[in-house]
Amino acid sequence: MRDRIMRVIVFFDLPTTTPQEVKNYTKFRKFLLKEGFIRMQNSVYTKLAINSTVSNLVKNKLQKNAPPDGLVQILTVTEKQFANINTIIGDVKSNVINNTDRVVFL
């Protein structure tokens, strides 16, 4: 069986109530970015892996660098499965005025 391109998805919920927890959170996020993960949502990051061997290496690195507190979950799917994701975008709420009222005259 030939290896497939895989997608490693990381979901995390980390505490940020103490300065040390914030430091751990920041360190983990920076680790993800350094390792080539891209952000899908606030606490959901994804990365391509060329095959299941690389995917397992990525998962091992994640386990070694996960903060001591909180929840980190890893899901591995094929790129074909990931391509079937359905994206639903609702009404975006924003404080930015998006019409001519936002023009400021000096």
C-alpha positions as protocol buffer text, in pm:
chain_id: "A"
residue {
  index: 1
  type: MET
  ca { x: 0 y: 0 z: 0 }
}
residue {
  index: 2
  type: ARG
  ca { x: 142 y: 338 z: -96 }
}
residue {
  index: 3
  type: ASP
  ca { x: 178 y: 610 z: 163 }
}
residue {
  index: 4
  type: ARG
  ca { x: -60 y: 901 z: 136 }
}
residue {
  index: 5
  type: ILE
  ca { x: -19 y: 1267 z: 216 }
}
residue {
  index: 6
  type: MET
  ca { x: -153 y: 1315 z: 566 }
}
residue {
  index: 7
  type: ARG
  ca { x: -289 y: 1614 z: 754 }
}
residue {
  index: 8
  type: VAL
  ca { x: -210 y: 1645 z: 1125 }
}
residue {
  index: 9
  type: ILE
  ca { x: -468 y: 1856 z: 1309 }
}
residue {
  index: 10
  type: VAL
  ca { x: -400 y: 1979 z: 1663 }
}
residue {
  index: 11
  type: PHE
  ca { x: -682 y: 2093 z: 1890 }
}
residue {
  index: 12
  type: PHE
  ca { x: -591 y: 2243 z: 2225 }
}
residue {
  index: 13
  type: ASP
  ca { x: -751 y: 2403 z: 2526 }
}
residue {
  index: 14
  type: LEU
  ca { x: -487 y: 2538 z: 2761 }
}
residue {
  index: 15
  type: PRO
  ca { x: -535 y: 2728 z: 3086 }
}
residue {
  index: 16
  type: THR
  ca { x: -420 y: 3091 z: 3090 }
}
residue {
  index: 17
  type: THR
  ca { x: -506 y: 3211 z: 3440 }
}
residue {
  index: 18
  type: THR
  ca { x: -155 y: 3237 z: 3586 }
}
residue {
  index: 19
  type: PRO
  ca { x: 155 y: 3399 z: 3433 }
}
residue {
  index: 20
  type: GLN
  ca { x: 320 y: 3055 z: 3405 }
}
residue {
  index: 21
  type: GLU
  ca { x: 18 y: 2914 z: 3218 }
}
residue {
  index: 22
  type: VAL
  ca { x: 25 y: 3208 z: 2977 }
}
residue {
  index: 23
  type: LYS
  ca { x: 396 y: 3145 z: 2923 }
}
residue {
  index: 24
  type: ASN
  ca { x: 330 y: 2774 z: 2854 }
}
residue {
  index: 25
  type: TYR
  ca { x: 48 y: 2864 z: 2612 }
}
residue {
  index: 26
  type: THR
  ca { x: 267 y: 3113 z: 2425 }
}
residue {
  index: 27
  type: LYS
  ca { x: 558 y: 2870 z: 2410 }
}
residue {
  index: 28
  type: PHE
  ca { x: 333 y: 2596 z: 2267 }
}
residue {
  index: 29
  type: ARG
  ca { x: 183 y: 2828 z: 2004 }
}
residue {
  index: 30
  type: LYS
  ca { x: 531 y: 2942 z: 1899 }
}
residue {
  index: 31
  type: PHE
  ca { x: 641 y: 2578 z: 1879 }
}
residue {
  index: 32
  type: LEU
  ca { x: 349 y: 2500 z: 1646 }
}
residue {
  index: 33
  type: LEU
  ca { x: 432 y: 2792 z: 1417 }
}
residue {
  index: 34
  type: LYS
  ca { x: 804 y: 2704 z: 1416 }
}
residue {
  index: 35
  type: GLU
  ca { x: 716 y: 2347 z: 1318 }
}
residue {
  index: 36
  type: GLY
  ca { x: 515 y: 2469 z: 1018 }
}
residue {
  index: 37
  type: PHE
  ca { x: 161 y: 2446 z: 1152 }
}
residue {
  index: 38
  type: ILE
  ca { x: -93 y: 2695 z: 1024 }
}
residue {
  index: 39
  type: ARG
  ca { x: -386 y: 2825 z: 1224 }
}
residue {
  index: 40
  type: MET
  ca { x: -735 y: 2718 z: 1119 }
}
residue {
  index: 41
  type: GLN
  ca { x: -915 y: 2863 z: 1423 }
}
residue {
  index: 42
  type: ASN
  ca { x: -813 y: 3004 z: 1760 }
}
residue {
  index: 43
  type: SER
  ca { x: -697 y: 2673 z: 1907 }
}
residue {
  index: 44
  type: VAL
  ca { x: -688 y: 2455 z: 1595 }
}
residue {
  index: 45
  type: TYR
  ca { x: -371 y: 2420 z: 1390 }
}
residue {
  index: 46
  type: THR
  ca { x: -289 y: 2196 z: 1094 }
}
residue {
  index: 47
  type: LYS
  ca { x: 17 y: 2071 z: 911 }
}
residue {
  index: 48
  type: LEU
  ca { x: 81 y: 1855 z: 606 }
}
residue {
  index: 49
  type: ALA
  ca { x: 290 y: 1540 z: 641 }
}
residue {
  index: 50
  type: ILE
  ca { x: 413 y: 1362 z: 327 }
}
residue {
  index: 51
  type: ASN
  ca { x: 337 y: 1017 z: 467 }
}
residue {
  index: 52
  type: SER
  ca { x: 236 y: 830 z: 781 }
}
residue {
  index: 53
  type: THR
  ca { x: 598 y: 801 z: 899 }
}
residue {
  index: 54
  type: VAL
  ca { x: 639 y: 1179 z: 901 }
}
residue {
  index: 55
  type: SER
  ca { x: 296 y: 1213 z: 1059 }
}
residue {
  index: 56
  type: ASN
  ca { x: 409 y: 989 z: 1347 }
}
residue {
  index: 57
  type: LEU
  ca { x: 727 y: 1197 z: 1392 }
}
residue {
  index: 58
  type: VAL
  ca { x: 515 y: 1513 z: 1411 }
}
residue {
  index: 59
  type: LYS
  ca { x: 288 y: 1352 z: 1672 }
}
residue {
  index: 60
  type: ASN
  ca { x: 587 y: 1247 z: 1881 }
}
residue {
  index: 61
  type: LYS
  ca { x: 726 y: 1603 z: 1873 }
}
residue {
  index: 62
  type: LEU
  ca { x: 386 y: 1738 z: 1977 }
}
residue {
  index: 63
  type: GLN
  ca { x: 370 y: 1499 z: 2271 }
}
residue {
  index: 64
  type: LYS
  ca { x: 717 y: 1603 z: 2386 }
}
residue {
  index: 65
  type: ASN
  ca { x: 637 y: 1976 z: 2359 }
}
residue {
  index: 66
  type: ALA
  ca { x: 282 y: 1980 z: 2497 }
}
residue {
  index: 67
  type: PRO
  ca { x: 234 y: 2193 z: 2809 }
}
residue {
  index: 68
  type: PRO
  ca { x: 200 y: 2008 z: 3141 }
}
residue {
  index: 69
  type: ASP
  ca { x: -156 y: 2139 z: 3197 }
}
residue {
  index: 70
  type: GLY
  ca { x: -454 y: 2156 z: 2965 }
}
residue {
  index: 71
  type: LEU
  ca { x: -580 y: 1944 z: 2680 }
}
residue {
  index: 72
  type: VAL
  ca { x: -402 y: 1880 z: 2350 }
}
residue {
  index: 73
  type: GLN
  ca { x: -565 y: 1648 z: 2096 }
}
residue {
  index: 74
  type: ILE
  ca { x: -415 y: 1524 z: 1769 }
}
residue {
  index: 75
  type: LEU
  ca { x: -616 y: 1399 z: 1473 }
}
residue {
  index: 76
  type: THR
  ca { x: -452 y: 1257 z: 1161 }
}
residue {
  index: 77
  type: VAL
  ca { x: -648 y: 1226 z: 839 }
}
residue {
  index: 78
  type: THR
  ca { x: -557 y: 1182 z: 475 }
}
residue {
  index: 79
  type: GLU
  ca { x: -539 y: 1494 z: 263 }
}
residue {
  index: 80
  type: LYS
  ca { x: -833 y: 1357 z: 60 }
}
residue {
  index: 81
  type: GLN
  ca { x: -1043 y: 1334 z: 377 }
}
residue {
  index: 82
  type: PHE
  ca { x: -935 y: 1683 z: 483 }
}
residue {
  index: 83
  type: ALA
  ca { x: -1032 y: 1821 z: 141 }
}
residue {
  index: 84
  type: ASN
  ca { x: -1392 y: 1713 z: 212 }
}
residue {
  index: 85
  type: ILE
  ca { x: -1423 y: 1958 z: 501 }
}
residue {
  index: 86
  type: ASN
  ca { x: -1737 y: 2171 z: 490 }
}
residue {
  index: 87
  type: THR
  ca { x: -1688 y: 2535 z: 579 }
}
residue {
  index: 88
  type: ILE
  ca { x: -1987 y: 2733 z: 696 }
}
residue {
  index: 89
  type: ILE
  ca { x: -1935 y: 3103 z: 741 }
}
residue {
  index: 90
  type: GLY
  ca { x: -2203 y: 3288 z: 929 }
}
residue {
  index: 91
  type: ASP
  ca { x: -2267 y: 3658 z: 965 }
}
residue {
  index: 92
  type: VAL
  ca { x: -1940 y: 3823 z: 1070 }
}
residue {
  index: 93
  type: LYS
  ca { x: -1981 y: 4070 z: 1355 }
}
residue {
  index: 94
  type: SER
  ca { x: -1736 y: 4358 z: 1348 }
}
residue {
  index: 95
  type: ASN
  ca { x: -1703 y: 4707 z: 1492 }
}
residue {
  index: 96
  type: VAL
  ca { x: -1549 y: 4830 z: 1166 }
}
residue {
  index: 97
  type: ILE
  ca { x: -1781 y: 5056 z: 969 }
}
residue {
  index: 98
  type: ASN
  ca { x: -1778 y: 4927 z: 614 }
}
residue {
  index: 99
  type: ASN
  ca { x: -1937 y: 5216 z: 424 }
}
residue {
  index: 100
  type: THR
  ca { x: -1876 y: 5582 z: 350 }
}
residue {
  index: 101
  type: ASP
  ca { x: -1939 y: 5673 z: 717 }
}
residue {
  index: 102
  type: ARG
  ca { x: -1587 y: 5557 z: 799 }
}
residue {
  index: 103
  type: VAL
  ca { x: -1427 y: 5842 z: 600 }
}
residue {
  index: 104
  type: VAL
  ca { x: -1262 y: 6095 z: 831 }
}
residue {
  index: 105
  type: PHE
  ca { x: -1220 y: 6457 z: 714 }
}
residue {
  index: 106
  type: LEU
  ca { x: -934 y: 6651 z: 869 }
}
